[in-house]
Coordinates of C-alpha atoms and ligand atoms in Angstrom, one line a residue:
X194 CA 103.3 109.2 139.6
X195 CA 102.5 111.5 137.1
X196 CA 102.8 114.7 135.4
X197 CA 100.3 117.5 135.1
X198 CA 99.1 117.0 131.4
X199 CA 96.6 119.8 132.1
X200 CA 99.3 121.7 133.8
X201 CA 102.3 120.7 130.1
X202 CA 99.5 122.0 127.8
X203 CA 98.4 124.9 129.2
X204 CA 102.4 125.8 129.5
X205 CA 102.6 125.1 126.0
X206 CA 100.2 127.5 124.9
X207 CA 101.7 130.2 127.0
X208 CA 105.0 129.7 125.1
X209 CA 103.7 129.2 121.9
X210 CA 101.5 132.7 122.3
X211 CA 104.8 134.6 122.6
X212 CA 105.6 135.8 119.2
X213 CA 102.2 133.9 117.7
X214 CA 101.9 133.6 113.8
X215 CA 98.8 132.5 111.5
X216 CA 98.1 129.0 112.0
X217 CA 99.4 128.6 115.6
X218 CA 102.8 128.4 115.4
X219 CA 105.3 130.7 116.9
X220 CA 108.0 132.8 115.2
X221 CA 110.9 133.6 118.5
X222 CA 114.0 134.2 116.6
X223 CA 117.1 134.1 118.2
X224 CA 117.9 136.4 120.9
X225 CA 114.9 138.6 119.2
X226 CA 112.4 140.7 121.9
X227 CA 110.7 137.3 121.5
X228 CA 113.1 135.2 122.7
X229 CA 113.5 137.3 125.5
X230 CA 109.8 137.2 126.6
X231 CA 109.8 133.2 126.0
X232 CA 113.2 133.2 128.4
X233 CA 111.6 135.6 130.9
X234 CA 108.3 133.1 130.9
X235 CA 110.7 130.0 131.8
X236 CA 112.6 131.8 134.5
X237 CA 109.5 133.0 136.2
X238 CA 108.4 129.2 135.9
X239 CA 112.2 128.2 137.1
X240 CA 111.9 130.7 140.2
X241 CA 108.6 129.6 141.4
X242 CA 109.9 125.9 141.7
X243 CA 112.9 127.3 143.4
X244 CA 115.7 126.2 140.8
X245 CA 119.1 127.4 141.6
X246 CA 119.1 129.7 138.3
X247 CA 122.4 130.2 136.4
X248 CA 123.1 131.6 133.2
X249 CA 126.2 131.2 130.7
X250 CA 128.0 133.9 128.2
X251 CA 125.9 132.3 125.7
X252 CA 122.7 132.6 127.3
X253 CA 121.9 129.0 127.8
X254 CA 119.9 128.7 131.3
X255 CA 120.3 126.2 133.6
X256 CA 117.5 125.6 136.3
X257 CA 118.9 123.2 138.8
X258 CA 116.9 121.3 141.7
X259 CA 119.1 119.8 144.4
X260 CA 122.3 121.8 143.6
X261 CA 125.2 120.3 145.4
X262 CA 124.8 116.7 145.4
X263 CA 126.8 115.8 142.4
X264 CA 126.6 116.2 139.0
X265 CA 122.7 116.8 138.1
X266 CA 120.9 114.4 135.3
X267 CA 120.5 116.8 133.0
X268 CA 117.1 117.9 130.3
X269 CA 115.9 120.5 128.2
X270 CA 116.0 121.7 124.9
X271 CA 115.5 124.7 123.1
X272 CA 112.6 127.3 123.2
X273 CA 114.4 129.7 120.0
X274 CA 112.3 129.0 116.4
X275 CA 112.4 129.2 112.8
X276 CA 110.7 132.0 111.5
X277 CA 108.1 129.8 110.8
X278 CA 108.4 127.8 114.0
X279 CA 105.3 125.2 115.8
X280 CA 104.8 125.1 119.0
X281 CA 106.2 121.8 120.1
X282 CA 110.3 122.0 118.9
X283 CA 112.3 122.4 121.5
X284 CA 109.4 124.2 123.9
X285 CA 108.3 120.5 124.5
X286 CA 111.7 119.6 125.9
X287 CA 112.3 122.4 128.1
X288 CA 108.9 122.1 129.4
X289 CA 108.5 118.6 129.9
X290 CA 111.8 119.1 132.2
X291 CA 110.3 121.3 134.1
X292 CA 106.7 119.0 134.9
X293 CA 109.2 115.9 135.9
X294 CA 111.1 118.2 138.7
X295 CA 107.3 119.8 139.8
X296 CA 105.5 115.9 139.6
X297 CA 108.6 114.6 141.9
X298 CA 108.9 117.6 144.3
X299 CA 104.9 117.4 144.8
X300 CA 105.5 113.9 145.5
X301 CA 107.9 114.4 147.7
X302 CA 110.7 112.3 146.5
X303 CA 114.0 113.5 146.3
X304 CA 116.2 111.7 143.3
X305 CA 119.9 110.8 144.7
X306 CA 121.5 113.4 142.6
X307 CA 120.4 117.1 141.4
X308 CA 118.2 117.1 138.5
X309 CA 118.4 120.2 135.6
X310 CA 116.6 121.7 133.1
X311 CA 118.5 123.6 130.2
X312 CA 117.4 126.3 128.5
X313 CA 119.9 126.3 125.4
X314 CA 120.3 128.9 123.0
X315 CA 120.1 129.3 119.3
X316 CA 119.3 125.2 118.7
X317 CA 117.8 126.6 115.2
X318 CA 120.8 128.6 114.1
X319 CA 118.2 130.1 111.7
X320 CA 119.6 133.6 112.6
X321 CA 122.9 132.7 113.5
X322 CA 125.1 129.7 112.6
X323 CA 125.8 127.2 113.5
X324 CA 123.0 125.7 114.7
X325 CA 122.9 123.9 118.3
X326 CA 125.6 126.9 119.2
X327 CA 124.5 127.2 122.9
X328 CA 124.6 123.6 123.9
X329 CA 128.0 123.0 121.5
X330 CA 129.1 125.7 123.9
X331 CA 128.3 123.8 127.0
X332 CA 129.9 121.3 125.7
X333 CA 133.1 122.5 125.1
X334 CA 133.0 122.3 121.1
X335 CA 133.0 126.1 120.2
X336 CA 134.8 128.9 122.0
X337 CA 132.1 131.6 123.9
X338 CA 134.1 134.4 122.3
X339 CA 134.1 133.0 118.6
X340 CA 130.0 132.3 119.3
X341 CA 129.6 135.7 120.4
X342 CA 131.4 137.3 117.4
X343 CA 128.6 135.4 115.2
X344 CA 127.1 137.6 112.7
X345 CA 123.2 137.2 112.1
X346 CA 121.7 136.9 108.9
X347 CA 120.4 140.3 109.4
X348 CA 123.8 141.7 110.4
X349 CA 123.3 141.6 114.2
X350 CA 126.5 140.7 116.1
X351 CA 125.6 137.9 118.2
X352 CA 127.1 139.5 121.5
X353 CA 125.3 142.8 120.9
X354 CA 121.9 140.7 120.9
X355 CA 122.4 139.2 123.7
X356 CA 123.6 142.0 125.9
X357 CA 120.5 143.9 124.3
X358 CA 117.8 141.0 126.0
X359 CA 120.1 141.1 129.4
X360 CA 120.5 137.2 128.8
X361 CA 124.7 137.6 128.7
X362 CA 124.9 135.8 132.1
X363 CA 128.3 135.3 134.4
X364 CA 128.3 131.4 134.7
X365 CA 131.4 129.5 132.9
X366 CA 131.5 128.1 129.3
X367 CA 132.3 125.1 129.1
X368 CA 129.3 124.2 131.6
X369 CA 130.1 121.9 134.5
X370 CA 129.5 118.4 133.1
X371 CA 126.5 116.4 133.5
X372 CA 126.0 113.1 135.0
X373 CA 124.1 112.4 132.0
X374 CA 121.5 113.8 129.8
X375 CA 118.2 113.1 128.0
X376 CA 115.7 115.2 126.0
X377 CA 112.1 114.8 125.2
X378 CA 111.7 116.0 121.2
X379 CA 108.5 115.9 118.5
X380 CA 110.0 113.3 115.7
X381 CA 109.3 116.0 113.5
X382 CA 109.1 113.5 110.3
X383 CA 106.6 110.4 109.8
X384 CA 108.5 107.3 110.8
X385 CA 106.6 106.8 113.9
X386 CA 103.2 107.9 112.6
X387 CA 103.7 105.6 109.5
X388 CA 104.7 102.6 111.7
X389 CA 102.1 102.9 114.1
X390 CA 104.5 103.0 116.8
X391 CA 104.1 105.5 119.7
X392 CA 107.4 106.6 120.7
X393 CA 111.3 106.5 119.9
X394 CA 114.2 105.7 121.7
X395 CA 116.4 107.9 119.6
X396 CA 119.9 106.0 118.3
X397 CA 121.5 109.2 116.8
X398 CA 121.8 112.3 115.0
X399 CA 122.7 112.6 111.4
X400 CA 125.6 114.6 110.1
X401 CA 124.8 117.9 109.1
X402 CA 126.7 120.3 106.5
X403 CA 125.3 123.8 106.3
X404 CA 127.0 126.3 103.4
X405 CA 126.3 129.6 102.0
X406 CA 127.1 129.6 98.5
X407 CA 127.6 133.0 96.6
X408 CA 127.2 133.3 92.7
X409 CA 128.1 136.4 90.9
X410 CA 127.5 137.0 87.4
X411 CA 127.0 140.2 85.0
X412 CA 123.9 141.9 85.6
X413 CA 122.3 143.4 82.4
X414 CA 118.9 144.2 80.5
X415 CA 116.7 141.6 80.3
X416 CA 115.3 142.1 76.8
X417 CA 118.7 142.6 75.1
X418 CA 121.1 140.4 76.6
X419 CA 121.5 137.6 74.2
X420 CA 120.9 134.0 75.5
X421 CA 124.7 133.4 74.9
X422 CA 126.1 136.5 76.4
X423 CA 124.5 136.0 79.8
X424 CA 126.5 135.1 82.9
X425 CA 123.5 134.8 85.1
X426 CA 123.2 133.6 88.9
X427 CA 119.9 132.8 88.9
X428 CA 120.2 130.2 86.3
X429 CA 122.9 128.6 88.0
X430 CA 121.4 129.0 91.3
X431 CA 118.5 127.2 90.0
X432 CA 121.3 124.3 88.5
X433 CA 122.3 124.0 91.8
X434 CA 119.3 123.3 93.8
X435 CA 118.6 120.6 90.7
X436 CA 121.7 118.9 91.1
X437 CA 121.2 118.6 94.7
X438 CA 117.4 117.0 94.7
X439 CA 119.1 114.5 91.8
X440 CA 122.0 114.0 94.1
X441 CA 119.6 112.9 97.3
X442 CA 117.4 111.0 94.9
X443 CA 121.1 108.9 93.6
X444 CA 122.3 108.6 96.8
X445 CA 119.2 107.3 98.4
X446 CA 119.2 105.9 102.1
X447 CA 119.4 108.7 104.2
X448 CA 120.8 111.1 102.2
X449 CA 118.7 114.5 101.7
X450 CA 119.2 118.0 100.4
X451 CA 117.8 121.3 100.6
X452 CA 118.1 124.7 99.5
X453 CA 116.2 126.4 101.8
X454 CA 117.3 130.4 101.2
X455 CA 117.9 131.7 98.0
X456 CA 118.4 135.7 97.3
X457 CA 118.4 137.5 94.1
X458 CA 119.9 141.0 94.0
X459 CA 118.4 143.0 92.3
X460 CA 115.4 140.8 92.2
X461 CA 113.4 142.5 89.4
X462 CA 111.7 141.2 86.4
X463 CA 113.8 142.9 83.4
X464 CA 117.0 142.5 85.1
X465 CA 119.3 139.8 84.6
X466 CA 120.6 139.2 88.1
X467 CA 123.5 140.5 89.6
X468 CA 124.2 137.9 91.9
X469 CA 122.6 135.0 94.4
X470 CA 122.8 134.2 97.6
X471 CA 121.6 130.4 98.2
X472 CA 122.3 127.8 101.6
X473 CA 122.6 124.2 100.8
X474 CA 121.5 122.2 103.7
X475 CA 122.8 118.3 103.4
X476 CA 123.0 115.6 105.9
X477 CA 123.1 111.9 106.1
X478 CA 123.5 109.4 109.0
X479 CA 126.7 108.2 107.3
X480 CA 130.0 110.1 107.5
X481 CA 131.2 108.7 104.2
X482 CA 128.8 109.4 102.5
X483 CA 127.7 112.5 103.2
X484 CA 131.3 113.7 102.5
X485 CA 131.2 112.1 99.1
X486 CA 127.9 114.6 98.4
X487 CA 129.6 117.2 99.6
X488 CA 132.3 116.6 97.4
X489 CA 130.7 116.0 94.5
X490 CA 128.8 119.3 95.4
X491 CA 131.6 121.2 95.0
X492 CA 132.3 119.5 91.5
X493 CA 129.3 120.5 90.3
X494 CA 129.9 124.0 91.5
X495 CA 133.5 124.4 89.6
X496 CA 132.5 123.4 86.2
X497 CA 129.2 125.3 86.1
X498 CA 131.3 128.2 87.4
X499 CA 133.5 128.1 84.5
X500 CA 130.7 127.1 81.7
X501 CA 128.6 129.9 82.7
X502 CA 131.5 132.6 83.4
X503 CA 130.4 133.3 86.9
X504 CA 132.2 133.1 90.0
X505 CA 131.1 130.9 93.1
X506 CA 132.3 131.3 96.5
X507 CA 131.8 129.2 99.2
X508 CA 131.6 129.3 103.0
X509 CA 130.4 126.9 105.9
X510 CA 128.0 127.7 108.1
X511 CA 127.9 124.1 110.1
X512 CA 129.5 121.3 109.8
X513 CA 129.0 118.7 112.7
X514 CA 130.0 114.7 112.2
X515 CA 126.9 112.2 112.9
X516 CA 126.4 111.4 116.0
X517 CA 125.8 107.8 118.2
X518 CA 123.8 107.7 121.2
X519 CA 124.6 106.1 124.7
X520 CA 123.4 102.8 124.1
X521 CA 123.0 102.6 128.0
X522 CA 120.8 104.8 128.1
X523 CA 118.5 104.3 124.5
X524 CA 118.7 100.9 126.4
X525 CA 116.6 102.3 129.9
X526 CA 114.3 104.9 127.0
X527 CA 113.3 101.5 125.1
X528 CA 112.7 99.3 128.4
X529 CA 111.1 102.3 130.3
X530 CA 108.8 103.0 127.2
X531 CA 107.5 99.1 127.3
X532 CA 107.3 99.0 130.6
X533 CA 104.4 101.9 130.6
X534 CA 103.0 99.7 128.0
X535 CA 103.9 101.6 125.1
X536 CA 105.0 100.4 121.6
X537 CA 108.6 101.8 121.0
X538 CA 111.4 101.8 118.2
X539 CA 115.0 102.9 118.1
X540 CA 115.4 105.1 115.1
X541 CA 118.2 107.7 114.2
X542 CA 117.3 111.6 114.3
X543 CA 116.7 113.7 111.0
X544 CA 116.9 116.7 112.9
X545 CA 119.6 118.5 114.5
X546 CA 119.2 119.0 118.6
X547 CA 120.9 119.9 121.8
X548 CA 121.7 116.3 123.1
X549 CA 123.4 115.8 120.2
X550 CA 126.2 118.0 121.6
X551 CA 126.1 117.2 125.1
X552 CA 126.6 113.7 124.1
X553 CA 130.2 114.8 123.8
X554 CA 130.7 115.0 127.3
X555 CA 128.3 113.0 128.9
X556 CA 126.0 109.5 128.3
X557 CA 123.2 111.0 126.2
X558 CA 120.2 110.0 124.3
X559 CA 116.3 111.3 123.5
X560 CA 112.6 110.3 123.5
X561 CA 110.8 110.7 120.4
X562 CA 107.1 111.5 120.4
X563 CA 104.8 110.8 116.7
X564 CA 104.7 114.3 114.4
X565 CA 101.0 114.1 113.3
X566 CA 101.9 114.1 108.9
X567 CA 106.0 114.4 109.9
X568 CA 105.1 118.3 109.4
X569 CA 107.4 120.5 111.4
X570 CA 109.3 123.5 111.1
X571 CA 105.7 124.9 110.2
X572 CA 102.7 126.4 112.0
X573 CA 100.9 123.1 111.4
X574 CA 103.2 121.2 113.5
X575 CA 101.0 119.0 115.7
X576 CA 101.2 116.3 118.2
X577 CA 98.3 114.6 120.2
X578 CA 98.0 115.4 123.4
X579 CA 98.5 112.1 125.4
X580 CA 101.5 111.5 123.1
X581 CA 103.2 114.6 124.9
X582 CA 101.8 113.7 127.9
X583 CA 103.3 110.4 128.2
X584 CA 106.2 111.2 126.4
X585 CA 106.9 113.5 129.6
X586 CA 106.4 110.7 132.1
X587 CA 108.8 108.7 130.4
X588 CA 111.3 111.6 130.9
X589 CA 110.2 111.6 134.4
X590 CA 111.2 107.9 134.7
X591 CA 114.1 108.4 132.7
X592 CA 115.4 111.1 134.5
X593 CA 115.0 109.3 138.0
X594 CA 116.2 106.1 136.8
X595 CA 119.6 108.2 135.2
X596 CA 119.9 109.5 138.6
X597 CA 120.5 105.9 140.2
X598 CA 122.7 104.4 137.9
X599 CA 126.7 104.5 137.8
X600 CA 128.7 105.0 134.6
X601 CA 132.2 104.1 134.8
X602 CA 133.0 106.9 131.8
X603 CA 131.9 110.4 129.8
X604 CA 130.7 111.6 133.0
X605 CA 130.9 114.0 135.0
X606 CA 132.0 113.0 139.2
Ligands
GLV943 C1 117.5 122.1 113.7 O1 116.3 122.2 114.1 C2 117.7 121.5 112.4 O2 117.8 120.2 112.4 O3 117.8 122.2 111.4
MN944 MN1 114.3 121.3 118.1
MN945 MN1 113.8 123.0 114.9

């Protein structure tokens, strides 16, 4: 039995032409027009499979087969993007869910418990932080009135947004608990490529620390402000994001920085700035040690606040512990994957995603498919067709396999 790969791709492009940008990709920010038209797409897709549709305060959609027979094995992903978003991130997820419940109901064979597709919203948190906020939701790990009162980066209140694209649905936050979950994801780095191995059995998620930092200084003429009279944010927004790459580069193992955002008011060329915005973005598979780079962050950030005479305020934007996988089920990923005669490693996940948060309430874990370069988060995102194509077969076995096995704990009956 197998999915439709003619069926996936063609899916894929419909999605990924909603909202298109140069170079393929997609831009659907949160709960944007976009957004709206990619969630309209899925429910049409939902409907015409006859999924019991339901849809949370947040947003996230749920398209259930089978309702009533327990607690569902759950899928899905995300289908919200950066602004510079490809076309696999989180569309391949939701999708993929979608061809396992279509390949099994064309077969005719019913799984022993319902199976589920979620829709969840804002994985990116590129508009609104935190990131992963509609499946934390689900979960249980955020309140639905403290998401809603979220304030984009473009001022939009988060409830007003989603009221506006008439995706504020009626069904309860928390959502009812899976039996368990699993999610079919692009690597979206090179460790699979650069080993030569086809697909991973995904061990974890690293901890992520999100932050806005604001630096304000005195803003004067360029031309007359002497070099030792100047209290400027750009300098020491530009300190920062050096401290942080030499920080990564100390730290080594997993550790890595970023400074993604960076805003300059007023942003002209004979001005001494007023003030800068920037986001440090810093994560590491370790707990320890990604709370001694934060630390150490925040050293850096107090002394060069008082050298340079500027202020520095922080505030955090997302702050979630690493996460460790069901080894039950990366167990039946790694087995499955071999037993379709595929080559197959566990490995930990750079990226941030949805099963990271229903792994709080159920036995979770993902399939990782090869990122052609490790480019993501980018137009150029690409992966080969048979890889995404097999990838969602070994959801399908996954999923039915999930649906026959008994956990004693974390779930849901
Ligand atoms: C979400 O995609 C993240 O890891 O930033
Ligand atoms: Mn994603
Ligand atoms: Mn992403």
């Amino acid at each position: 039995m197998h999915v439709s790969g003619t069926r996936l791709l063609s899916r894929l492009q419909e999605l990924a032409d909603i909202g298109p940008i140069p170079g393929g990709g997609s831009c659907r920010l949160a709960l944007t027009d976009e957004d709206r038209l990619g969630r309209d797409l899925i429910v049409t897709w939902m409907k015409d499979l006859g999924l019991e549709i339901s849809i949370d305060g947040i947003g996230n959609i749920v398209g259930t087969w089978n309702v009533g027979c327990g607690a569902p094995v759950m899928t899905g992903s995300h289908i919200d993007t950066v602004r510079t978003g490809g076309r696999y991130d989180g569309n391949l997820g939701v999708l993929a869910g979608l061809e396992v419940i279509e390949t099994l109901m064309a077969a005719q064979l019913s799984p022993p418990r319902p199976l589920s597709v979620g829709v969840f919203t804002n994985e990116e948190g590129a508009r609104f932080q935190p990131d992963m906020m509609g499946s934390l939701v689900f979960a249980g790990g955020m309140a639905l009135e403290e998401a809603l009162n979220t304030v984009s980066i473009d001022g939009a209140l988060l409830a007003d947004e989603l009221n506006r694209i008439e995706y504020a649905g009626s069904s309860p936050s928390p959502g009812a608990v899976p039996h368990a979950f699993v999610e079919l994801h692009i690597e979206q780095g090179p460790l699979l490529e650069a080993q030569g191995v086809r697909f991973g059995a995904v061990t974890g998620v690293q901890g992520i620390s999100w932050q806005e930092v604001l630096i304000e200084g005195q803003s004067n003429h360029a031309g007359t402000t002497p070099m030792s009279l100047r209290h400027d944010p750009a300098f020491v927004a530009a300190k920062i994001t050096v401290f942080l790459r030499e920080l990564a580069e100390r730290l080594g193992g997993h550790q890595v920085c970023t400074v993604g955002k960076i805003d300059i008011h007023p942003n002209l060329i004979n001005v001494v700035p007023k003030s800068a915005l920037l986001t440090l973005d810093i994560r590491n598979t370790d707990e320890l040690i990604l709370q001694q780079a934060e630390s150490e962050v925040a050293e850096f950030m107090n002394a060069l606040a008082h050298s340079e005479g500027v202020s520095i305020t922080t505030r955090i934007l997302a702050r979630f512990e690493p996460v460790v996988f069901d080894p039950r089920v990366i167990d039946l990923i790694e087995s499955l994957t071999e037993s379709h005669g595929h080559s197959v490693m566990r490995m930990p996940s750079g990226a941030g995603h949805d099963a990271q948060m229903l792994a709080r309430v159920c036995p979770s874990s993902m399939i990782f498919t090869p990122s052609v370069l490790g480019i993501s988060h980018n137009p150029a995102e690409f992966t080969e067709p048979d890889d995404l194509i097999d990838g969602s077969n070994i959801l399908l076995d996954t999923m039915w396999q999930l649906a026959h096995m008994n956990f004693d704990e974390k779930t849901g009956d």
